[in-house]
mmCIF file of C-alpha atoms and ligand atoms in Angstrom:
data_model
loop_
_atom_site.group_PDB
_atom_site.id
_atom_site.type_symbol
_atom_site.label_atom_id
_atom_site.label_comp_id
_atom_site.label_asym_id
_atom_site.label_seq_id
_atom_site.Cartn_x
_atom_site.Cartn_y
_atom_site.Cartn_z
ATOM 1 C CA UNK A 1 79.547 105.915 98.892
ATOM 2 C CA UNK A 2 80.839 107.630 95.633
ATOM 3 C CA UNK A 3 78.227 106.370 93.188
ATOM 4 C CA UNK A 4 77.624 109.906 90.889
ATOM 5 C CA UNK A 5 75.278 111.022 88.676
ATOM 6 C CA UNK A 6 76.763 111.098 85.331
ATOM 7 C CA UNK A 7 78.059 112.837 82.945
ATOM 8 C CA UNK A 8 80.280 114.725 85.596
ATOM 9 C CA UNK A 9 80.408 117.788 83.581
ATOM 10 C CA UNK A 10 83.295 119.800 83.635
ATOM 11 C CA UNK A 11 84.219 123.266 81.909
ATOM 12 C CA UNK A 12 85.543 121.129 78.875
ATOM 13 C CA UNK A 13 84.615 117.329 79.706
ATOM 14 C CA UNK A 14 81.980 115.290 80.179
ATOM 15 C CA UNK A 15 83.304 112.321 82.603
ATOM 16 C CA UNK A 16 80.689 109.126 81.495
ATOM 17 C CA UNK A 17 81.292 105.247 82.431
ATOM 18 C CA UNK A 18 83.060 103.435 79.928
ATOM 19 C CA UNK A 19 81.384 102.306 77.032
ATOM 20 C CA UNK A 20 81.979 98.986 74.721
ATOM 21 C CA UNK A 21 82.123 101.455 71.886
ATOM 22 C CA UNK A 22 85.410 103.336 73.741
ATOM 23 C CA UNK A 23 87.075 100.003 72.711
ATOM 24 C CA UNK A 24 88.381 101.371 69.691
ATOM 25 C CA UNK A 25 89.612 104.675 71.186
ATOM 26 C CA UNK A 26 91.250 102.891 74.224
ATOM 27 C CA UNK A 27 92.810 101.144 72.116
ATOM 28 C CA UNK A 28 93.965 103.442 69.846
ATOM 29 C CA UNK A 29 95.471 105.383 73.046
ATOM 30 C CA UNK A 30 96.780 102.648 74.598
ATOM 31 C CA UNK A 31 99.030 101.759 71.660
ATOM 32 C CA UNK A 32 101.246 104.394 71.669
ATOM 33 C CA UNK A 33 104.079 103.482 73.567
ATOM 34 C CA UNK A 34 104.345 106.659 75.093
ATOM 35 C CA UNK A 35 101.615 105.938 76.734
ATOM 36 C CA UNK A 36 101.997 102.764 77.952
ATOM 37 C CA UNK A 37 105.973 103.755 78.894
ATOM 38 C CA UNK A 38 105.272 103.799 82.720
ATOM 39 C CA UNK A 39 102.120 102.246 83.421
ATOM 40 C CA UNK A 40 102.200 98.657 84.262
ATOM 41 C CA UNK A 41 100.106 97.556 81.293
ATOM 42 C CA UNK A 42 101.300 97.165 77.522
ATOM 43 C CA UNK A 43 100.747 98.249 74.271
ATOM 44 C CA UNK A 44 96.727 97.017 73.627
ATOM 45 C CA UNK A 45 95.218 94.952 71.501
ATOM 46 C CA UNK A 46 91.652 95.110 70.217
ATOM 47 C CA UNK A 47 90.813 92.172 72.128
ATOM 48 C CA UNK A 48 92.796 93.246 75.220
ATOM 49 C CA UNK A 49 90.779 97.274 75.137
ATOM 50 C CA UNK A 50 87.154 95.594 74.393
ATOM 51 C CA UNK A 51 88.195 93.313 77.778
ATOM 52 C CA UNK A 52 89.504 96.536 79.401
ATOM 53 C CA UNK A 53 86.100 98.619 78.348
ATOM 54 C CA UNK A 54 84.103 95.802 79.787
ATOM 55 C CA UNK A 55 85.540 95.630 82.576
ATOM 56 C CA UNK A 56 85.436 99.550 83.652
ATOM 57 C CA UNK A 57 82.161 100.048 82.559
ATOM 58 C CA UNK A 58 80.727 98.562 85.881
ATOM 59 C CA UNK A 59 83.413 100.653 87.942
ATOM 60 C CA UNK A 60 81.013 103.526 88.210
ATOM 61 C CA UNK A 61 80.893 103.489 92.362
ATOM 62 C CA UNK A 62 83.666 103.095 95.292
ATOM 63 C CA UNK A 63 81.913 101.559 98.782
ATOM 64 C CA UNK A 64 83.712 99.450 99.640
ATOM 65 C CA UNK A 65 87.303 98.331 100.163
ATOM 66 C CA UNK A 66 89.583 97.024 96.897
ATOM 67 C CA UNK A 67 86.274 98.893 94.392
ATOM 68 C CA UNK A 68 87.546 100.723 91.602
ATOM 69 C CA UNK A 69 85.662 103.781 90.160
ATOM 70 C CA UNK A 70 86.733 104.685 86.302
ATOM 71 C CA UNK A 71 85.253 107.160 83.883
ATOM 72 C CA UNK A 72 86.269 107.861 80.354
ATOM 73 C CA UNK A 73 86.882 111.064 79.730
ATOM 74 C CA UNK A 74 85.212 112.786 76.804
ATOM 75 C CA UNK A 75 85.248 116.532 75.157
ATOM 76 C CA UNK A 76 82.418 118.175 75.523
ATOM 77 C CA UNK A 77 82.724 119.736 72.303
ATOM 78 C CA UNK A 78 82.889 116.838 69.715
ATOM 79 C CA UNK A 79 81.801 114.174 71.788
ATOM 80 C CA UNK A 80 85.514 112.414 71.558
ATOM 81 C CA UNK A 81 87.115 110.180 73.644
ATOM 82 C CA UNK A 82 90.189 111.167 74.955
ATOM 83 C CA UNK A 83 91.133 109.271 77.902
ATOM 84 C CA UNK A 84 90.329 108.451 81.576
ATOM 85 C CA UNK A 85 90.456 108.930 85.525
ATOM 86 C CA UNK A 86 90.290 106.208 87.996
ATOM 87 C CA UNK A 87 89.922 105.858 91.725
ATOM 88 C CA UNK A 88 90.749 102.616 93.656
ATOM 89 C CA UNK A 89 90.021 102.355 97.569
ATOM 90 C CA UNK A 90 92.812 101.163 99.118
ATOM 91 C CA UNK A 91 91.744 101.164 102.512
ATOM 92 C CA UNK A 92 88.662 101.930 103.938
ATOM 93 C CA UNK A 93 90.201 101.832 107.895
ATOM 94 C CA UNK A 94 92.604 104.701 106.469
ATOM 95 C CA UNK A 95 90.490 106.307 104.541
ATOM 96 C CA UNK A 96 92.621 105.995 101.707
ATOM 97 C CA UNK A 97 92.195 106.396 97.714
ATOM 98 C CA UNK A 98 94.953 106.232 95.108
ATOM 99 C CA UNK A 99 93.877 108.257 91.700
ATOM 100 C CA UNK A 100 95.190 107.474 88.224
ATOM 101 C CA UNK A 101 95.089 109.115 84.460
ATOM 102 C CA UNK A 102 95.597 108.682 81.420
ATOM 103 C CA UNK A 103 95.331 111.724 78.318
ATOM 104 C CA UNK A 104 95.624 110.965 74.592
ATOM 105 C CA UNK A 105 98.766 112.110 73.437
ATOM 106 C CA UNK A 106 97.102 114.384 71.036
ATOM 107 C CA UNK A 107 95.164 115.947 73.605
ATOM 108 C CA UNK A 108 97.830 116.232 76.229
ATOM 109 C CA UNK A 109 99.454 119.639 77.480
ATOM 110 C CA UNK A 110 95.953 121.623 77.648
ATOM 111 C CA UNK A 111 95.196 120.488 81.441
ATOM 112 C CA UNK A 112 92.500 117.743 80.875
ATOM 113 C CA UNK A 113 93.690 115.401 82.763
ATOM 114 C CA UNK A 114 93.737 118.347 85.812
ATOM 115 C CA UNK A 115 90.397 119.024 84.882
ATOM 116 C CA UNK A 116 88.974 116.019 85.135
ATOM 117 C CA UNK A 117 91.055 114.361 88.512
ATOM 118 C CA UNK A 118 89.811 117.254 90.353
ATOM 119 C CA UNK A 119 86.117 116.677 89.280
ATOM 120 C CA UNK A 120 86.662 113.354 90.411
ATOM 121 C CA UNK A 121 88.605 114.067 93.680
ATOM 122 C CA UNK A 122 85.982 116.915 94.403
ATOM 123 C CA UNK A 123 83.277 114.028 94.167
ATOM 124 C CA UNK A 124 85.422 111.757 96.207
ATOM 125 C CA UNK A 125 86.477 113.408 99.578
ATOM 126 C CA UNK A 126 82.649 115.284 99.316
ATOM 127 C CA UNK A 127 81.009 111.458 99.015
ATOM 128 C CA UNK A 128 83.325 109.025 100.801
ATOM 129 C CA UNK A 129 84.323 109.218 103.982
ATOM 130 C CA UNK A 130 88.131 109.740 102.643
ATOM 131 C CA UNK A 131 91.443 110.934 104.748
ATOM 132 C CA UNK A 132 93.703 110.716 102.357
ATOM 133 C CA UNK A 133 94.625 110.034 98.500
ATOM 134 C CA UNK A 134 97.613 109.189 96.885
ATOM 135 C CA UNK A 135 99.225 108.838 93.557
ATOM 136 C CA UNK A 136 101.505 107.286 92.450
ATOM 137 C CA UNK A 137 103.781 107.342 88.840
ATOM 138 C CA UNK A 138 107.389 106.119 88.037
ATOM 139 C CA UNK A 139 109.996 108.824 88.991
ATOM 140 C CA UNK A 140 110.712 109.489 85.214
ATOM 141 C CA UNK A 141 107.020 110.140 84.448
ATOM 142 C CA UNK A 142 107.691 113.757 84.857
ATOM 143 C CA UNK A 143 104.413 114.422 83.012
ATOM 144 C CA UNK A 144 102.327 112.242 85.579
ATOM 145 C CA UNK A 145 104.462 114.040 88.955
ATOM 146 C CA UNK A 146 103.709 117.482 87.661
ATOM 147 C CA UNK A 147 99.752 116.897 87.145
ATOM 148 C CA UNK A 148 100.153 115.279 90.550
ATOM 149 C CA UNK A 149 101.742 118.326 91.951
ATOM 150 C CA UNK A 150 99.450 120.592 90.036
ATOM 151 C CA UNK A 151 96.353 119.006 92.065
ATOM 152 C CA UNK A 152 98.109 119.903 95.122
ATOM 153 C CA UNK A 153 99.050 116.880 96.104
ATOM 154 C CA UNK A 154 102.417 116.497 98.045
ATOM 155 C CA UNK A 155 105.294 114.085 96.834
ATOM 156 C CA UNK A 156 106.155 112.171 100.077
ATOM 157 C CA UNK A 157 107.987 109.624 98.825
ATOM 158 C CA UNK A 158 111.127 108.734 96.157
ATOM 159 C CA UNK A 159 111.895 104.833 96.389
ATOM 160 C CA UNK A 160 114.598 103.847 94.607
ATOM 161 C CA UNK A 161 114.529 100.556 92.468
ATOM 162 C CA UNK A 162 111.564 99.533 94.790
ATOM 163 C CA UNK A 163 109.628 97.811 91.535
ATOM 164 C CA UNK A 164 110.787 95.584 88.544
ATOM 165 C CA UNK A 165 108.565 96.375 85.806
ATOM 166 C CA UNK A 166 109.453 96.170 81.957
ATOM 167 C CA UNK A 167 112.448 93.919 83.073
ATOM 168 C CA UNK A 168 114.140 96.532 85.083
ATOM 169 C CA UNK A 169 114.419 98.075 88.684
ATOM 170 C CA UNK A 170 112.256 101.295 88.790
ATOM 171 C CA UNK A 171 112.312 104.276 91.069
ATOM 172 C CA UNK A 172 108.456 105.259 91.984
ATOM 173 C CA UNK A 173 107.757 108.582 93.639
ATOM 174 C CA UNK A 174 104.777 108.300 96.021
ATOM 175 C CA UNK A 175 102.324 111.757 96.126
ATOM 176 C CA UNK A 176 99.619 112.448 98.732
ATOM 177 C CA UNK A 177 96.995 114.952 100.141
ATOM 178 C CA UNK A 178 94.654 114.582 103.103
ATOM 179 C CA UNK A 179 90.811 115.800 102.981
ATOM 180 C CA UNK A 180 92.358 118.384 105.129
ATOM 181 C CA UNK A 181 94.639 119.935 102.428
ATOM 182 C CA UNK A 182 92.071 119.321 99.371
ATOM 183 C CA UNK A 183 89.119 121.427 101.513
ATOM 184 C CA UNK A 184 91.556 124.346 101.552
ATOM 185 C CA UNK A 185 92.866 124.446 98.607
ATOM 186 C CA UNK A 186 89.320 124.351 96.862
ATOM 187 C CA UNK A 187 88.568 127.219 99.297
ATOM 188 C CA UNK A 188 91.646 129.164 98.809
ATOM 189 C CA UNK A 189 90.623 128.804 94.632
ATOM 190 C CA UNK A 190 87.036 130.452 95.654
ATOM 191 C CA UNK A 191 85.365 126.640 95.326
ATOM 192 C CA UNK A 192 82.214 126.646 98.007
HETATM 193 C C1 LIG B 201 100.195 112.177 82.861
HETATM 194 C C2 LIG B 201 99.182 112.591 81.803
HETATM 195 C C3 LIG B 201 97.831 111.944 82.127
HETATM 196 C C4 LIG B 201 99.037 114.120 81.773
HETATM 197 O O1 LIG B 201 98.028 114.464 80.788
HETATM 198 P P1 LIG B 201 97.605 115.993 80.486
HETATM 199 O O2 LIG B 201 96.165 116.008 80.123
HETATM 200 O O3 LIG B 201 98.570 116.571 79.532
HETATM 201 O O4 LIG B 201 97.843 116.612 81.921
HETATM 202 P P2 LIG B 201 97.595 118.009 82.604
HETATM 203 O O5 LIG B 201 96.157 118.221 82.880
HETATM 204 O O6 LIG B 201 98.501 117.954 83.781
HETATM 205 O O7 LIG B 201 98.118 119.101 81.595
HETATM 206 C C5 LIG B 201 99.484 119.135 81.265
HETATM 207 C C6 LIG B 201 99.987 120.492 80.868
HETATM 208 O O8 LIG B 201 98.952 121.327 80.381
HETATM 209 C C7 LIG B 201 99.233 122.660 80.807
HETATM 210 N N1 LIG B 201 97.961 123.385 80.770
HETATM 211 C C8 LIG B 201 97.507 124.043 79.688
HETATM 212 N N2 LIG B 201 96.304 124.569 79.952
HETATM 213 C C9 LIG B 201 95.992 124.235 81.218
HETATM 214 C C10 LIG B 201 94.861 124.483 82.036
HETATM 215 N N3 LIG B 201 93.798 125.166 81.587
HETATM 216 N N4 LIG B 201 94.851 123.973 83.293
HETATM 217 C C11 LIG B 201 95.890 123.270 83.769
HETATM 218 N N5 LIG B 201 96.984 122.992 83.017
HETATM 219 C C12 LIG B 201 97.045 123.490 81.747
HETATM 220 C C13 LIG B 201 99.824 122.483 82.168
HETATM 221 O O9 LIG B 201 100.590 123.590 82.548
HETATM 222 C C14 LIG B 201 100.639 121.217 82.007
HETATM 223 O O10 LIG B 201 101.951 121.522 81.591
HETATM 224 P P3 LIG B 201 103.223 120.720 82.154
HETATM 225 O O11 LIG B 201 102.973 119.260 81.983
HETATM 226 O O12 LIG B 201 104.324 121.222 81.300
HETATM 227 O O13 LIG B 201 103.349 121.077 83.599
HETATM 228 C C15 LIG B 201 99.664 112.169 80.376
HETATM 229 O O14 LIG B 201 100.963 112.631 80.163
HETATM 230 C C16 LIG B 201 99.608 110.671 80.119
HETATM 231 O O15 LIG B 201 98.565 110.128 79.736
HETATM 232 N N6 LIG B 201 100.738 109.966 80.304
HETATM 233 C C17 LIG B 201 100.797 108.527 79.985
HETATM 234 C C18 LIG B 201 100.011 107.693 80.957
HETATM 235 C C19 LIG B 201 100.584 107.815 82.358
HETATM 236 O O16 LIG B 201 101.783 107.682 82.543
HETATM 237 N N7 LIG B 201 99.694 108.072 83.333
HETATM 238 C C20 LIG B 201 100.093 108.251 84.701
HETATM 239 C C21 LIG B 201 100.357 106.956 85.345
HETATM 240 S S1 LIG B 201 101.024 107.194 86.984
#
């Protein structure tokens, strides 16, 4: 079961359950539409993040098939709130997790989001009894492949105009790594 003690602290983050008082930030993320450009959601209202914040803040353990795990992310420095990570089981037969980020645009570029998915990934494979975890992102989200590729995971898939989302036919690249991969690639980066 991946139920951790929190904050996860990172070199720069402290990853913390959402809060009702992240409404405002989430919101405040969410509603640029860069942001929002290839996820599935829209633009946020006030309403729509306090809903959102509510409904994450119990998402603080995966043990079981279809649970999602999300934490906000938040710099350690001035306490802000900057974005988040989640985890969703897929399957627990396969072992499988898909992972998911988003980083406030004005935050973006200095490798938080990397920071804080391979807290999170660390804490996964060492709690659940994980194979394999995917990600998944739009095949323009160039931003979203790259951090996938940077966490060493491998793209596997390119489907073309396999979703309709936003009222048109989207390519979605498919990414993956197996327990395997993520135990030697920790080692390889002098992790214990
Ligand atoms: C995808 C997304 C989460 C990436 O956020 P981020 O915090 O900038 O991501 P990263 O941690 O990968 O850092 C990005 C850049 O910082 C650079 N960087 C700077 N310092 C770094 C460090 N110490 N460690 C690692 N990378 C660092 C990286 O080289 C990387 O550059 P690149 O994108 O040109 O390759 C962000 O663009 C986003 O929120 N997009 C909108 C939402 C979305 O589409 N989410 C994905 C849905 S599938």
């Amino acid at each position: 079961m991946l139920r951790p003690e929190f904050p996860i602290v990172t070199e720069r983050l402290l990853l913390r359950p959402f809060l009702e008082e992240d409404a405002d930030a989430l919101a405040a993320i969410h509603a640029h539409p860069s942001v929002v450009r290839y996820l599935y959601t829209d633009v946020m209202t006030a309403e729509d993040a306090l809903d959102a914040v509510r409904h994450r803040s119990g998402a603080t353990s995966l043990e079981a098939e279809g649970d999602q795990f999300g934490v906000a992310m938040i710099l350690a420095d001035d306490g802000a709130f900057i974005g988040d990570v989640s985890l969703v089981y897929r399957s627990e037969q396969n072992g499988l997790a898909e992972i998911g980020f988003v980083t406030d645009p004005a935050h973006r570029g200095r490798g938080l989001a990397t920071e804080a998915a391979r807290a999170v990934l660390d804490l996964a494979f060492e709690s659940l009894d994980l194979h394999r975890v995917i990600g998944r992102c739009d095949a323009r989200n160039l931003a979203s492949a790259r951090l996938l590729a940077r966490l060493g995971l491998r793209q596997e898939a390119h489907f073309v105009e396999n979703e309709f989302v936003k009222g048109e036919w989207t390519d979605e690249l498919v990414f993956a790594i197996l327990r395997s991969e993520w135990s030697a690639g920790r080692r390889a980066a002098g992790e214990p």
